[in-house]
Coordinates of C-alpha atoms in Angstrom, one line a residue:
X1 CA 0.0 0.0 0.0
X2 CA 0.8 3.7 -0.5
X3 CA 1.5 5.3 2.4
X4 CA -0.4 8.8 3.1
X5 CA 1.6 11.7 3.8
X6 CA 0.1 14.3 6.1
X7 CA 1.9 18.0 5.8
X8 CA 1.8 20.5 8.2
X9 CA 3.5 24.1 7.7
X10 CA 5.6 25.3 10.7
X11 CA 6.0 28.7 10.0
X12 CA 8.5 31.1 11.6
X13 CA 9.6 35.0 10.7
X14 CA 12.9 35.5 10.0
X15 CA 13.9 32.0 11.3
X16 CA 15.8 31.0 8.0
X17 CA 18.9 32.1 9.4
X18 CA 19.7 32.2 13.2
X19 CA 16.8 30.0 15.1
X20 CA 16.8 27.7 12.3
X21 CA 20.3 26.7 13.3
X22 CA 19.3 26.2 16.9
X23 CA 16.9 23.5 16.3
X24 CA 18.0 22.2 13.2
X25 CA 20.2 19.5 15.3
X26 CA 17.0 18.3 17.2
X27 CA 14.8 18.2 14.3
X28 CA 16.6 14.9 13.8
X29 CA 15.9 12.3 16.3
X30 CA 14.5 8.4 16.8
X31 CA 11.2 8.9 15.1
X32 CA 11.7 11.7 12.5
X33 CA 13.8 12.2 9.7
X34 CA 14.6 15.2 7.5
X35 CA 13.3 14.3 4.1
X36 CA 14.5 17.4 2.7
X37 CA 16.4 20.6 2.5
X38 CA 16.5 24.0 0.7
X39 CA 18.7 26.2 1.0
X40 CA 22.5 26.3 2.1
X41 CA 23.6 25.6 5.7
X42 CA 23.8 29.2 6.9
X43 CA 20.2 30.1 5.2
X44 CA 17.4 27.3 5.2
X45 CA 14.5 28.1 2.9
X46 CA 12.5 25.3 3.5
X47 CA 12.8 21.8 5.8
X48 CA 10.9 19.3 6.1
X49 CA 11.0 16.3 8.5
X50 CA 8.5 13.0 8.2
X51 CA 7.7 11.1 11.5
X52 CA 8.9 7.0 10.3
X53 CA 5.2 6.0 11.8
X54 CA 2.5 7.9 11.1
X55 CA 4.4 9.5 7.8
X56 CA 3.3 13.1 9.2
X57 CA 5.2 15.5 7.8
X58 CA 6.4 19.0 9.5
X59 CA 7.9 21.6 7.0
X60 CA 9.5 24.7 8.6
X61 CA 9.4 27.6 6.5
X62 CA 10.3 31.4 7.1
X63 CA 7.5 33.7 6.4
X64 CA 9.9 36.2 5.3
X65 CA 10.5 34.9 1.9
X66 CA 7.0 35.3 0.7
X67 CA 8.1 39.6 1.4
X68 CA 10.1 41.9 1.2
X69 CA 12.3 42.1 4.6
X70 CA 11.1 43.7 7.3
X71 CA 10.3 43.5 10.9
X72 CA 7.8 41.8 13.1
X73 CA 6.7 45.1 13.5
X74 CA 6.0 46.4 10.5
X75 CA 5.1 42.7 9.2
X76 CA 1.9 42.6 11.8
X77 CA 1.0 46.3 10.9
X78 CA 1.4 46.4 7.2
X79 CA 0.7 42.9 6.1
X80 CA -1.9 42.3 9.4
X81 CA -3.2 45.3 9.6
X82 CA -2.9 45.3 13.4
X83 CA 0.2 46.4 16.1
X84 CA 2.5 45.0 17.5
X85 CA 1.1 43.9 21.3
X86 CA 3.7 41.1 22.9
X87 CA 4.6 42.1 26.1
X88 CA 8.0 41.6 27.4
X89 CA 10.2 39.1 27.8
X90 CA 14.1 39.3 28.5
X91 CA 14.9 36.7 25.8
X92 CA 18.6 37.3 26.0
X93 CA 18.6 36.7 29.9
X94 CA 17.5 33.5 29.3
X95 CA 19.8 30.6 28.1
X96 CA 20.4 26.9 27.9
X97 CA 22.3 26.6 31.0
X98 CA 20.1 29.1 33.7
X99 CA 16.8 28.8 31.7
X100 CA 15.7 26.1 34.6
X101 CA 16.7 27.9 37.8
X102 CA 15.4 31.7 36.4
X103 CA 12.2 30.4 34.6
X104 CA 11.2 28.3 38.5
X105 CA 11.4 31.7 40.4
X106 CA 8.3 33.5 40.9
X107 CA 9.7 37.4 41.5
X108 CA 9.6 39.4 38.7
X109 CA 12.7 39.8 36.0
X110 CA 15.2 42.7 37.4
X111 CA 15.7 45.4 35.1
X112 CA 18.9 44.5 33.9
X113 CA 17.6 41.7 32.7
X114 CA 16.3 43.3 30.0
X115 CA 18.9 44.8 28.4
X116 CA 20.0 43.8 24.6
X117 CA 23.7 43.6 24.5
X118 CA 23.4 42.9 20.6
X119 CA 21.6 46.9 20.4
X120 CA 23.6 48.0 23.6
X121 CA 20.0 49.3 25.1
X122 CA 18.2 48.9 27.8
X123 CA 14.7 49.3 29.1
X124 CA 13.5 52.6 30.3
X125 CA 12.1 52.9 33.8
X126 CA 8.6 53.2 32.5
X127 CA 8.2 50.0 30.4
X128 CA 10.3 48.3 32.7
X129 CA 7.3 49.5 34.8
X130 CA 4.5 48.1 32.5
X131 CA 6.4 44.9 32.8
X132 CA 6.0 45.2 36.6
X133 CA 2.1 45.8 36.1
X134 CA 1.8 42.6 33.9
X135 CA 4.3 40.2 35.3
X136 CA 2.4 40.3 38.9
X137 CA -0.6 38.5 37.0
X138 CA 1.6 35.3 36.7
X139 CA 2.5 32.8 39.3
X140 CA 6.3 32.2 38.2
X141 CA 8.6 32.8 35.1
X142 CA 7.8 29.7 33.3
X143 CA 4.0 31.7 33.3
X144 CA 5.3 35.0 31.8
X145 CA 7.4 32.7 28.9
X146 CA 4.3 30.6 28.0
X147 CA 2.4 33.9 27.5
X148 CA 4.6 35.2 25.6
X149 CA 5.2 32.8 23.5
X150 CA 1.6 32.2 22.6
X151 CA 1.7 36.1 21.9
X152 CA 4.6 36.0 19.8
X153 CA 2.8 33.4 17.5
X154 CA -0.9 35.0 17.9
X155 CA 0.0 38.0 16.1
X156 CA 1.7 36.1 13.0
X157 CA -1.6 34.3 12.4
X158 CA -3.5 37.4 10.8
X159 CA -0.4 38.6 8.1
X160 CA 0.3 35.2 6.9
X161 CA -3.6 34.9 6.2
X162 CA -3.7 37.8 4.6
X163 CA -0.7 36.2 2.9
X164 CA -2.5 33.1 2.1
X165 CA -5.6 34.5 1.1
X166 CA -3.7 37.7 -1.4
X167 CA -2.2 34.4 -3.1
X168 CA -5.3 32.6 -3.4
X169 CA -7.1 35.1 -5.7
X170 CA -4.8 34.0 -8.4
X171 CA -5.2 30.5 -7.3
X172 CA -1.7 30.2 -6.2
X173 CA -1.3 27.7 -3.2
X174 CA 1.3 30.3 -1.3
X175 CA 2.7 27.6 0.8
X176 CA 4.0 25.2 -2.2
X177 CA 6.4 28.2 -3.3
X178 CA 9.8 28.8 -2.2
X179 CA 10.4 32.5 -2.5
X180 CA 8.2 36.0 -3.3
X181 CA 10.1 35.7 -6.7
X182 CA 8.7 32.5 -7.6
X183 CA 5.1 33.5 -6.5
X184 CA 5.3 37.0 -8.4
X185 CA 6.3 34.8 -11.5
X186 CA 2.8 32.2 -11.2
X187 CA 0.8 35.4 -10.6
X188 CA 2.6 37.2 -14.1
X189 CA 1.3 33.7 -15.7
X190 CA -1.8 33.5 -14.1
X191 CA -2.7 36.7 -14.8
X192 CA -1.7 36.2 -18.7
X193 CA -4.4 33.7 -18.9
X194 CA -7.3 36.0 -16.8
X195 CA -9.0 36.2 -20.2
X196 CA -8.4 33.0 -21.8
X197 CA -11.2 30.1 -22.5
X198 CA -10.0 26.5 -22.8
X199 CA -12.7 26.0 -25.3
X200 CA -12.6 28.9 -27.2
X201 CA -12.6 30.0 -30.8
X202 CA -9.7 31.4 -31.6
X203 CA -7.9 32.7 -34.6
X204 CA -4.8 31.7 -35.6
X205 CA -2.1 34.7 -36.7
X206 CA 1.1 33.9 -37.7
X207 CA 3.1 36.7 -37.5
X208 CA 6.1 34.7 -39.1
X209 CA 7.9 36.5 -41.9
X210 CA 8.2 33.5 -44.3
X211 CA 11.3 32.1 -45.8
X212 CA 11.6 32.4 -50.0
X213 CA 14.1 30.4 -51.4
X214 CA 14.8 31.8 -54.0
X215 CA 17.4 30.5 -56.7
X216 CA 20.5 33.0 -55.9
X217 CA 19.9 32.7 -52.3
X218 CA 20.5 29.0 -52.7
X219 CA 23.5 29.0 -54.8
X220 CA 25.2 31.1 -52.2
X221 CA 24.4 28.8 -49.6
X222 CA 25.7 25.9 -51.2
X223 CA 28.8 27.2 -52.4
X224 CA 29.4 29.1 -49.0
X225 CA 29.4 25.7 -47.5
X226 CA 31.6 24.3 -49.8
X227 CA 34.0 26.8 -49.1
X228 CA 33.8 26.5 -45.6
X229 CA 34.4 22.7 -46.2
X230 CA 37.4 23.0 -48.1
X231 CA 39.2 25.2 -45.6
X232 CA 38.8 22.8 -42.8
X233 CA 39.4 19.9 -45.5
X234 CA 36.2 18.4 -45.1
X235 CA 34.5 15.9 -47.4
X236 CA 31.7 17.7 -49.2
X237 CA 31.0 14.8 -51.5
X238 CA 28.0 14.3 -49.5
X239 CA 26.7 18.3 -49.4
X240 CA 23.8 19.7 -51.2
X241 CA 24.0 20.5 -54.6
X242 CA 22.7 23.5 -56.6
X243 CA 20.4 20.6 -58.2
X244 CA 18.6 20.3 -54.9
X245 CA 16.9 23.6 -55.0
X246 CA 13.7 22.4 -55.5
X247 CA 13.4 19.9 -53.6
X248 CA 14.1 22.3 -50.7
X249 CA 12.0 24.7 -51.9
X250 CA 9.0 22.6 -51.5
X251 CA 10.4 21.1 -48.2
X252 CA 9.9 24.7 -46.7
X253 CA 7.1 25.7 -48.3
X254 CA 5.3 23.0 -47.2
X255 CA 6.5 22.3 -43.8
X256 CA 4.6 21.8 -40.7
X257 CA 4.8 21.6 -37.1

């Protein structure tokens, strides 16, 4: 029997490069298998792993290369038509050998934990404020990450829609392509063929300037070649002839596709 494949999009933004590479050695394990790869090592366009069971399939994709580059920001707001509304969460406090210990307390994140050694910022006393305000809803840390995560993905749902749905007027299946390029090229195509009617009547126009073979253009054909043969000291017993002409003549005349 055929096994059935079952494929479900994991979509990220601006995950080709960086997070890709975090949990591109885990997406290998006992029961999946990566099937396939796009892209180069530093920049993964598309991946896809298959579960040996069930056959379910998980294909990570970044939603930045069906637009132009931008940020989350301006991704939600232009594409989503929304703003931006994630909280706060010191992501770069947070790593693989304290993530345990920090995310089981239950006081609040001190302000320094907020600051972004990649921008060399930190937080200002009001938002830090704000974060004060919303992090005393929570119980512990682990509370305040799961919220933000589910935030972080809430507000992709709407743009990729959009995404999905500005795709689907030219009944282009948006997740099947690999890049804005390739999508702008089925929409050129699709578009081409708005007005055009399988069963149609349609007249033909050939627009073909035709060939006339005419006697002096033949000679100087044939004798060009022979000339040509000579130099390279050819055999041009076997060459056409002047005496061939009209055979020729008809051939074109009355050739078809």
């Amino acid at each position: 029997s055929i096994p059935q494949h079952f494929e479900v999009p994991v979509i990220g933004f601006n995950s080709a490069k960086f997070d890709v590479s975090l949990v591109f050695k885990n997406l290998k394990s006992k029961n999946w298998r990566i099937v396939k790869h796009v892209g180069s090592g530093t920049v993964a366009k598309q991946i896809i792993v298959r579960h040996k069971d069930t056959h379910i399939q998980l294909r990570f994709v970044d939603a930045l290369i069906y637009c132009t580059k931008m940020t989350l920001k301006k991704f939600v707001r232009d594409i989503g038509g929304g703003t931006m509304t994630k909280g706060r969460f010191p992501y770069e406090y947070i790593n693989i050998d304290n993530y345990a210990t920090e995310l089981d307390k239950s006081e609040p994140f001190p302000r320094e934990a907020f600051d972004n050694k990649l921008k060399n910022k930190s937080i200002s006393e009001a938002k830090y404020q704000e974060y004060l305000i919303e992090a005393a809803k929570f119980t512990t840390r682990w509370d305040q990450a799961r919220s933000y995560n589910i935030q972080d993905t809430r507000i992709m749902i709407e743009p990729i829609d959009n995404l999905i749905k500005m795709m689907f007027k030219y009944k282009i299946d948006m997740l099947a392509m690999f890049s804005m390029s390739q999508c702008a090229n089925v929409i050129k195509y699709s578009s081409a063929y708005d007005d055009f009617k399988m069963n149609g009547d349609y007249n033909t126009e050939d627009t073909d300037k035709p060939i006339n073979i005419t006697m002096p253009y033949w000679t100087a054909k044939v004798e060009s070649y022979i000339e040509q043969d000579q130099k390279k000291n050819r055999d041009s017993s076997n060459n056409v002839t002047i005496d061939d002409y009209e055979y020729f003549k008809e051939l074109f005349e009355k050739q078809r596709c």
